[in-house]
Short mmCIF file of C-alpha atoms in Angstrom, two decimals:
data_model
loop_
_atom_site.label_atom_id
_atom_site.label_comp_id
_atom_site.label_asym_id
_atom_site.label_seq_id
_atom_site.Cartn_x
_atom_site.Cartn_y
_atom_site.Cartn_z
CA UNK A 909 0.00 0.00 0.00
CA UNK A 910 1.23 3.49 -0.90
CA UNK A 911 0.04 6.56 0.99
CA UNK A 912 0.74 9.97 -0.53
CA UNK A 913 0.05 13.40 0.95
CA UNK A 914 1.84 16.33 -0.71
CA UNK A 915 1.52 20.08 -0.58
CA UNK A 916 3.96 22.17 -2.56
CA UNK A 917 3.79 25.62 -4.11
CA UNK A 918 5.54 27.40 -6.97
CA UNK A 919 4.76 30.84 -8.38
CA UNK A 920 1.47 30.44 -10.23
CA UNK A 921 0.87 26.78 -9.32
CA UNK A 922 0.26 24.73 -6.21
CA UNK A 923 0.00 20.99 -5.65
CA UNK A 924 -2.26 19.71 -2.89
CA UNK A 925 -2.98 15.98 -3.20
CA UNK A 926 -3.72 13.01 -0.98
CA UNK A 927 -4.48 9.44 -2.06
CA UNK A 928 -3.83 5.80 -1.23
CA UNK A 929 -2.67 3.32 -3.84
CA UNK A 930 -3.18 -0.44 -3.32
CA UNK A 931 -1.27 -3.22 -5.08
CA UNK A 932 -1.40 -3.25 -8.85
CA UNK A 933 -1.07 -0.31 -11.24
CA UNK A 934 -2.22 3.07 -9.91
CA UNK A 935 -2.47 5.49 -12.83
CA UNK A 936 -1.96 9.20 -12.25
CA UNK A 937 -4.05 10.67 -15.03
CA UNK A 938 -4.70 14.24 -16.09
CA UNK A 939 -3.93 16.90 -18.63
CA UNK A 940 -0.43 18.35 -19.04
CA UNK A 941 0.39 20.50 -16.03
CA UNK A 942 -1.95 18.64 -13.68
CA UNK A 943 0.95 17.66 -11.38
CA UNK A 944 1.50 14.01 -12.34
CA UNK A 945 5.28 14.06 -12.79
CA UNK A 946 5.71 16.29 -9.73
CA UNK A 947 4.03 13.59 -7.62
CA UNK A 948 6.30 10.79 -8.84
CA UNK A 949 9.36 13.02 -8.43
CA UNK A 950 8.35 13.59 -4.81
CA UNK A 951 7.86 9.85 -4.31
CA UNK A 952 11.28 9.18 -5.86
CA UNK A 953 12.94 11.76 -3.61
CA UNK A 954 13.80 14.12 -6.48
CA UNK A 955 11.57 16.80 -4.93
CA UNK A 956 11.38 17.73 -1.26
CA UNK A 957 7.79 18.99 -0.79
CA UNK A 958 6.90 21.93 1.43
CA UNK A 959 4.65 19.60 3.41
CA UNK A 960 4.11 15.91 2.88
CA UNK A 961 4.07 12.32 3.97
CA UNK A 962 4.86 9.44 1.61
CA UNK A 963 4.64 5.90 3.00
CA UNK A 964 5.21 2.59 1.19
CA UNK A 965 4.22 -0.59 3.05
CA UNK A 966 4.50 1.19 6.38
CA UNK A 967 7.93 2.71 5.66
CA UNK A 968 8.03 6.53 5.61
CA UNK A 969 10.06 7.82 2.67
CA UNK A 970 9.07 11.43 3.38
CA UNK A 971 7.49 12.86 6.51
CA UNK A 972 8.07 16.60 6.85
CA UNK A 973 6.32 16.66 10.22
CA UNK A 974 8.81 14.15 11.64
CA UNK A 975 11.84 15.46 9.74
CA UNK A 976 12.12 12.31 7.57
CA UNK A 977 13.43 12.59 4.03
CA UNK A 978 15.23 9.54 2.63
CA UNK A 979 17.60 10.37 -0.23
CA UNK A 980 16.70 8.78 -3.59
CA UNK A 981 19.32 6.01 -3.43
CA UNK A 982 17.93 4.77 -0.09
CA UNK A 983 14.27 4.63 -1.14
CA UNK A 984 14.40 1.40 -3.13
CA UNK A 985 12.26 2.97 -5.84
CA UNK A 986 12.63 1.94 -9.48
CA UNK A 987 12.07 4.92 -11.81
CA UNK A 988 11.52 4.45 -15.56
CA UNK A 989 11.58 7.69 -17.52
CA UNK A 990 9.93 8.49 -20.83
CA UNK A 991 13.21 8.28 -22.76
CA UNK A 992 14.48 4.99 -21.18
CA UNK A 993 17.94 6.50 -20.36
CA UNK A 994 19.97 3.38 -21.09
CA UNK A 995 23.76 3.54 -21.01
CA UNK A 996 24.72 3.63 -24.72
CA UNK A 997 28.19 2.08 -24.20
CA UNK A 998 26.80 -0.97 -22.37
CA UNK A 999 25.04 -4.01 -23.80
CA UNK A 1000 21.47 -4.84 -22.83
CA UNK A 1001 22.75 -7.43 -20.35
CA UNK A 1002 25.16 -4.92 -18.81
CA UNK A 1003 22.39 -2.33 -18.54
CA UNK A 1004 20.18 -4.88 -16.81
CA UNK A 1005 22.89 -6.01 -14.40
CA UNK A 1006 23.61 -2.38 -13.53
CA UNK A 1007 20.19 -2.38 -11.86
CA UNK A 1008 21.20 -5.43 -9.81
CA UNK A 1009 24.00 -3.37 -8.20
CA UNK A 1010 21.34 -1.42 -6.28
CA UNK A 1011 19.44 -4.47 -4.98
CA UNK A 1012 19.47 -4.53 -1.19
CA UNK A 1013 19.36 -8.33 -0.99
CA UNK A 1014 19.18 -11.43 -3.16
CA UNK A 1015 15.42 -11.85 -2.87
CA UNK A 1016 14.52 -9.92 -6.01
CA UNK A 1017 13.82 -11.39 -9.46
CA UNK A 1018 16.61 -13.10 -11.36
CA UNK A 1019 17.94 -11.98 -14.72
CA UNK A 1020 16.27 -14.97 -16.36
CA UNK A 1021 12.91 -14.18 -14.75
CA UNK A 1022 13.03 -10.55 -15.90
CA UNK A 1023 14.12 -11.33 -19.45
CA UNK A 1024 11.36 -13.94 -19.74
CA UNK A 1025 8.71 -11.59 -18.30
CA UNK A 1026 9.61 -8.79 -20.70
CA UNK A 1027 10.57 -10.87 -23.73
CA UNK A 1028 14.08 -9.44 -24.04
CA UNK A 1029 16.19 -12.61 -23.85
CA UNK A 1030 17.19 -12.32 -27.52
CA UNK A 1031 18.41 -8.74 -27.04
CA UNK A 1032 21.02 -9.32 -24.32
CA UNK A 1033 24.10 -8.80 -26.50
CA UNK A 1034 22.83 -5.75 -28.41
CA UNK A 1035 23.65 -2.13 -27.66
CA UNK A 1036 20.82 0.39 -27.10
CA UNK A 1037 21.44 2.01 -30.51
CA UNK A 1038 20.31 -1.25 -32.14
CA UNK A 1039 17.00 -1.39 -30.25
CA UNK A 1040 13.56 -0.11 -31.18
CA UNK A 1041 11.80 2.35 -28.89
CA UNK A 1042 9.61 -0.40 -27.44
CA UNK A 1043 12.64 -2.63 -26.80
CA UNK A 1044 14.44 0.20 -25.02
CA UNK A 1045 11.43 0.74 -22.78
CA UNK A 1046 11.30 -2.96 -21.87
CA UNK A 1047 15.02 -2.99 -21.04
CA UNK A 1048 14.61 0.11 -18.86
CA UNK A 1049 11.77 -1.58 -16.98
CA UNK A 1050 13.88 -4.72 -16.59
CA UNK A 1051 16.78 -2.71 -15.17
CA UNK A 1052 14.44 -1.14 -12.62
CA UNK A 1053 12.99 -4.54 -11.64
CA UNK A 1054 16.45 -6.02 -11.08
CA UNK A 1055 17.17 -3.36 -8.46
CA UNK A 1056 14.53 -5.19 -6.35
CA UNK A 1057 12.46 -2.04 -5.70
CA UNK A 1058 9.66 -1.78 -3.17
CA UNK A 1059 7.86 0.49 -5.67
CA UNK A 1060 8.03 1.06 -9.45
CA UNK A 1061 7.48 4.49 -11.02
CA UNK A 1062 6.69 4.64 -14.76
CA UNK A 1063 6.58 8.23 -16.04
CA UNK A 1064 4.83 8.16 -19.44
CA UNK A 1065 6.98 5.25 -20.69
CA UNK A 1066 5.01 5.03 -23.97
CA UNK A 1067 4.68 8.73 -24.76
CA UNK A 1068 7.64 8.82 -27.17
CA UNK A 1069 6.55 5.67 -29.04
CA UNK A 1070 4.48 5.39 -32.21
CA UNK A 1071 1.27 3.37 -32.36
CA UNK A 1072 2.98 0.14 -33.42
CA UNK A 1073 5.56 0.30 -30.62
CA UNK A 1074 2.84 1.05 -28.05
CA UNK A 1075 0.92 -2.01 -29.21
CA UNK A 1076 4.14 -4.03 -28.88
CA UNK A 1077 4.85 -3.09 -25.26
CA UNK A 1078 1.35 -2.93 -23.74
CA UNK A 1079 1.00 -6.74 -23.39
CA UNK A 1080 4.28 -6.83 -21.45
CA UNK A 1081 3.05 -4.11 -19.10
CA UNK A 1082 -0.17 -6.07 -18.59
CA UNK A 1083 1.90 -9.15 -17.73
CA UNK A 1084 3.97 -7.10 -15.27
CA UNK A 1085 0.77 -5.82 -13.64
CA UNK A 1086 -0.70 -9.30 -13.29
CA UNK A 1087 2.40 -11.21 -12.14
CA UNK A 1088 4.45 -8.78 -10.06
CA UNK A 1089 3.82 -8.05 -6.40
CA UNK A 1090 5.48 -4.65 -6.75
CA UNK A 1091 3.04 -1.69 -6.63
CA UNK A 1092 3.32 0.57 -9.67
CA UNK A 1093 2.63 4.29 -10.04
CA UNK A 1094 1.99 4.93 -13.73
CA UNK A 1095 1.91 8.45 -15.15
CA UNK A 1096 -0.04 9.00 -18.37
CA UNK A 1097 -2.16 11.50 -20.25
CA UNK A 1098 -3.54 8.73 -22.50
CA UNK A 1099 -6.97 7.49 -21.46
CA UNK A 1100 -6.50 4.42 -23.68
CA UNK A 1101 -3.33 3.39 -21.83
CA UNK A 1102 -4.95 3.93 -18.44
CA UNK A 1103 -7.97 1.85 -19.45
CA UNK A 1104 -5.71 -1.01 -20.59
CA UNK A 1105 -3.40 -1.06 -17.57
CA UNK A 1106 -4.77 0.57 -14.43
CA UNK A 1107 -6.31 -1.20 -11.48
CA UNK A 1108 -6.69 2.12 -9.63
CA UNK A 1109 -6.99 5.62 -11.13
CA UNK A 1110 -6.17 8.97 -9.55
CA UNK A 1111 -7.71 11.73 -11.66
CA UNK A 1112 -5.82 15.03 -11.37
CA UNK A 1113 -6.73 18.52 -12.48
CA UNK A 1114 -4.72 21.68 -11.77
CA UNK A 1115 -2.80 20.13 -8.89
CA UNK A 1116 -5.82 18.60 -7.15
CA UNK A 1117 -7.30 15.09 -6.96
CA UNK A 1118 -10.66 15.08 -8.75
CA UNK A 1119 -11.45 11.45 -7.97
CA UNK A 1120 -9.68 8.24 -7.01
CA UNK A 1121 -10.85 4.65 -6.98
CA UNK A 1122 -10.96 1.38 -8.96
CA UNK A 1123 -10.38 1.97 -12.66
CA UNK A 1124 -13.75 0.61 -13.80
CA UNK A 1125 -15.64 2.96 -11.47
CA UNK A 1126 -13.46 6.03 -11.96
CA UNK A 1127 -13.32 6.01 -15.75
CA UNK A 1128 -17.12 5.66 -15.98
CA UNK A 1129 -17.84 8.43 -13.45
CA UNK A 1130 -19.39 11.54 -15.08
CA UNK A 1131 -17.62 13.65 -12.45
CA UNK A 1132 -14.31 12.77 -14.10
CA UNK A 1133 -15.05 14.71 -17.28
CA UNK A 1134 -12.93 17.68 -16.08
CA UNK A 1135 -9.79 15.53 -16.01
CA UNK A 1136 -10.61 13.06 -18.79
CA UNK A 1137 -12.15 15.47 -21.25
CA UNK A 1138 -15.41 14.64 -23.07
CA UNK A 1139 -13.64 12.72 -25.84
CA UNK A 1140 -11.66 10.59 -23.37
CA UNK A 1141 -14.55 9.57 -21.16
CA UNK A 1142 -15.33 5.88 -21.40
CA UNK A 1143 -15.99 2.72 -19.47
CA UNK A 1144 -14.25 -0.58 -18.79
CA UNK A 1145 -16.28 -3.72 -19.45
CA UNK A 1146 -14.90 -7.03 -18.22
CA UNK A 1147 -15.53 -10.32 -19.92
CA UNK A 1148 -14.09 -13.54 -21.25
CA UNK A 1149 -13.30 -14.61 -24.81
CA UNK A 1150 -16.03 -17.04 -25.86
CA UNK A 1151 -15.27 -17.59 -29.56
CA UNK A 1152 -13.28 -16.39 -32.56
CA UNK A 1153 -15.77 -16.46 -35.41
CA UNK A 1154 -14.98 -17.16 -39.05
CA UNK A 1155 -16.03 -13.66 -40.13
CA UNK A 1156 -13.22 -12.06 -38.10
CA UNK A 1157 -15.23 -11.08 -35.03
CA UNK A 1158 -14.48 -12.21 -31.49
CA UNK A 1159 -17.34 -12.86 -29.07
CA UNK A 1160 -16.75 -11.60 -25.53
CA UNK A 1161 -19.12 -12.90 -22.89
CA UNK A 1162 -19.87 -10.20 -20.29
CA UNK A 1163 -22.15 -10.19 -17.25
CA UNK A 1164 -24.83 -8.47 -19.37
CA UNK A 1165 -24.52 -10.62 -22.49
CA UNK A 1166 -22.31 -11.10 -25.54
CA UNK A 1167 -20.26 -8.33 -27.12
CA UNK A 1168 -18.86 -8.75 -30.63
CA UNK A 1169 -15.60 -6.94 -31.42
CA UNK A 1170 -13.01 -7.07 -34.22
CA UNK A 1171 -10.80 -10.14 -33.80
CA UNK A 1172 -8.56 -9.84 -30.75
CA UNK A 1173 -5.46 -11.70 -29.66
CA UNK A 1174 -6.16 -14.31 -27.03
CA UNK A 1175 -7.49 -17.79 -26.47
CA UNK A 1176 -11.03 -18.90 -25.70
CA UNK A 1177 -11.50 -18.57 -21.95
CA UNK A 1178 -9.04 -15.67 -21.49
CA UNK A 1179 -10.23 -12.83 -19.27
CA UNK A 1180 -10.21 -9.41 -21.00
CA UNK A 1181 -11.25 -5.82 -20.42
CA UNK A 1182 -12.74 -3.59 -23.12
CA UNK A 1183 -12.75 0.19 -23.26
CA UNK A 1184 -16.02 1.59 -24.60
CA UNK A 1185 -15.98 5.33 -25.29
CA UNK A 1186 -18.97 7.35 -24.09
CA UNK A 1187 -19.33 8.94 -27.52
CA UNK A 1188 -19.79 5.46 -29.10
CA UNK A 1189 -22.76 4.45 -26.90
CA UNK A 1190 -26.39 4.90 -27.99
CA UNK A 1191 -29.34 4.45 -25.62
CA UNK A 1192 -32.87 3.25 -26.33
CA UNK A 1193 -35.86 2.78 -24.03
CA UNK A 1194 -37.01 -0.28 -26.03
CA UNK A 1195 -34.96 -3.00 -27.65
CA UNK A 1196 -34.35 -1.80 -31.20
CA UNK A 1197 -34.90 -4.05 -34.22
CA UNK A 1198 -33.40 -3.96 -37.69
CA UNK A 1199 -30.11 -2.30 -36.72
CA UNK A 1200 -26.69 -3.10 -38.12
CA UNK A 1201 -25.25 -2.82 -34.60
CA UNK A 1202 -24.60 -6.27 -33.11
CA UNK A 1203 -24.13 -5.19 -29.51
CA UNK A 1204 -27.47 -4.49 -27.82
CA UNK A 1205 -27.46 -5.10 -24.07
CA UNK A 1206 -29.89 -4.31 -21.21
CA UNK A 1207 -28.98 -1.70 -18.62
CA UNK A 1208 -30.43 0.62 -15.96
CA UNK A 1209 -29.72 4.37 -15.67
CA UNK A 1210 -27.79 5.19 -12.48
CA UNK A 1211 -26.74 8.84 -12.91
CA UNK A 1212 -27.32 11.87 -15.17
CA UNK A 1213 -25.01 14.85 -15.55
CA UNK A 1214 -26.05 17.70 -17.90
CA UNK A 1215 -23.19 19.53 -19.62
CA UNK A 1216 -22.73 23.26 -20.01
CA UNK A 1217 -23.74 22.97 -23.66
CA UNK A 1218 -26.33 20.73 -25.34
CA UNK A 1219 -24.71 17.47 -24.18
CA UNK A 1220 -25.28 15.20 -21.20
CA UNK A 1221 -23.56 12.20 -19.65
CA UNK A 1222 -25.64 9.18 -18.69
CA UNK A 1223 -24.13 6.47 -16.50
CA UNK A 1224 -25.79 3.05 -16.62
CA UNK A 1225 -25.40 -0.25 -14.81
CA UNK A 1226 -24.94 -2.96 -17.44
CA UNK A 1227 -24.77 -6.28 -15.66
CA UNK A 1228 -21.87 -6.03 -13.20
CA UNK A 1229 -20.25 -3.17 -15.16
CA UNK A 1230 -20.78 0.56 -15.37
CA UNK A 1231 -21.03 2.13 -18.81
CA UNK A 1232 -21.41 5.76 -19.80
CA UNK A 1233 -23.11 7.40 -22.77
CA UNK A 1234 -22.53 10.90 -24.13
CA UNK A 1235 -25.80 12.06 -25.69
CA UNK A 1236 -27.75 15.31 -26.01
CA UNK A 1237 -29.96 16.77 -23.31
CA UNK A 1238 -32.74 16.73 -25.91
CA UNK A 1239 -32.38 12.95 -26.15
CA UNK A 1240 -32.43 12.66 -22.35
CA UNK A 1241 -35.74 14.52 -22.30
CA UNK A 1242 -37.20 12.62 -25.27
CA UNK A 1243 -36.40 9.26 -23.66
CA UNK A 1244 -37.48 10.45 -20.19
CA UNK A 1245 -34.23 9.13 -18.77
CA UNK A 1246 -33.70 9.28 -15.02
CA UNK A 1247 -32.03 7.06 -12.40
CA UNK A 1248 -33.77 3.70 -12.17
CA UNK A 1249 -35.10 3.72 -15.74
CA UNK A 1250 -34.43 0.55 -17.76
CA UNK A 1251 -32.86 1.02 -21.18
CA UNK A 1252 -30.84 -0.70 -23.87
CA UNK A 1253 -27.18 0.06 -24.61
CA UNK A 1254 -26.15 -0.09 -28.28
CA UNK A 1255 -22.47 -0.18 -29.35
CA UNK A 1256 -21.23 -0.72 -32.90
CA UNK A 1257 -18.70 -3.57 -33.10
CA UNK A 1258 -16.40 -1.44 -35.25
CA UNK A 1259 -16.35 1.26 -32.54
CA UNK A 1260 -14.24 -0.96 -30.25
CA UNK A 1261 -10.69 -0.85 -31.58
CA UNK A 1262 -8.31 -3.76 -31.08
CA UNK A 1263 -6.02 -1.61 -28.95
CA UNK A 1264 -8.96 -0.98 -26.61
CA UNK A 1265 -9.17 -4.69 -25.69
CA UNK A 1266 -6.56 -5.83 -23.20
CA UNK A 1267 -5.77 -8.68 -20.87
CA UNK A 1268 -7.46 -8.72 -17.49
CA UNK A 1269 -6.03 -10.47 -14.45
CA UNK A 1270 -7.82 -13.80 -14.28
CA UNK A 1271 -9.41 -14.46 -10.91
CA UNK A 1272 -10.74 -17.89 -11.84
CA UNK A 1273 -12.37 -19.84 -14.64
CA UNK A 1274 -15.68 -20.26 -12.94
CA UNK A 1275 -17.24 -17.22 -14.57
#
């Protein structure tokens, strides 16, 4: 468990945040200038806040009230920067083993375990100049893991990568999330990344915490629109791959029924999570007929939030999942939508991109 309380001021900007982060990936999400990198710098010991307390598994790294401020090299924090920062004159293996020099004991992962986890065994004798951007990021993460950290900080590790390289590295980050016991603070301004990776989300806006909680609840909360932006607002739907059909569609069984999406990577039975953007959801009071849309699932309205313009956000309970629709206030009135009203959620299969379907930690095959 990570506990963070920070207050710090600069001319024209102040940071005042407090949140707890459980095991898994806690994403710090917000627009540029929201304070995300400042928080991880304070956790890493690169910033001494005016006032603050930072605790990891009961160990105080910073406590201004008690005069505690551990220097960075004594914090056992692995920090992966956006640009990887590998040593260009060292091979991949030498870069990885450099991280081992900072391990406090021999209980951390082995070189073989890290290279297998991140798929970098074939790269060990290369120099960084011969690596792709995604490969450099994986090596940087491996170096941090070999230092046996009590906490891993990832500061926008995919921001400098193109779409193909992001798609390459995301499955490895999902594997790290699901197999490592190390808590991870993940900084991003990409809602798609956060939806794929986060177990917990801390929404930030102008140096303040807007909302914090489990990713599925936070990303589907209409109150998060200030930090997410209308175009980034969406929901996480959990399910299990049921079939890969001959026409190229994959059927995902969810708690509310089947969802059909463009063919995804994975085997029948695998647990997955899907990101469904609010702008791609249509609502109906009756089950529509004669539509091209394949995904029509029952739901119940749980919350309404009118916008400042003609739009409105409608949160619905769809089986065990929350989903959110971005529609007009005129449509809200025409459908007489209000909390407790039953409705149907319609999502075009083509609206769910392959990169918006990711692995979900499997908690059992009984579902």
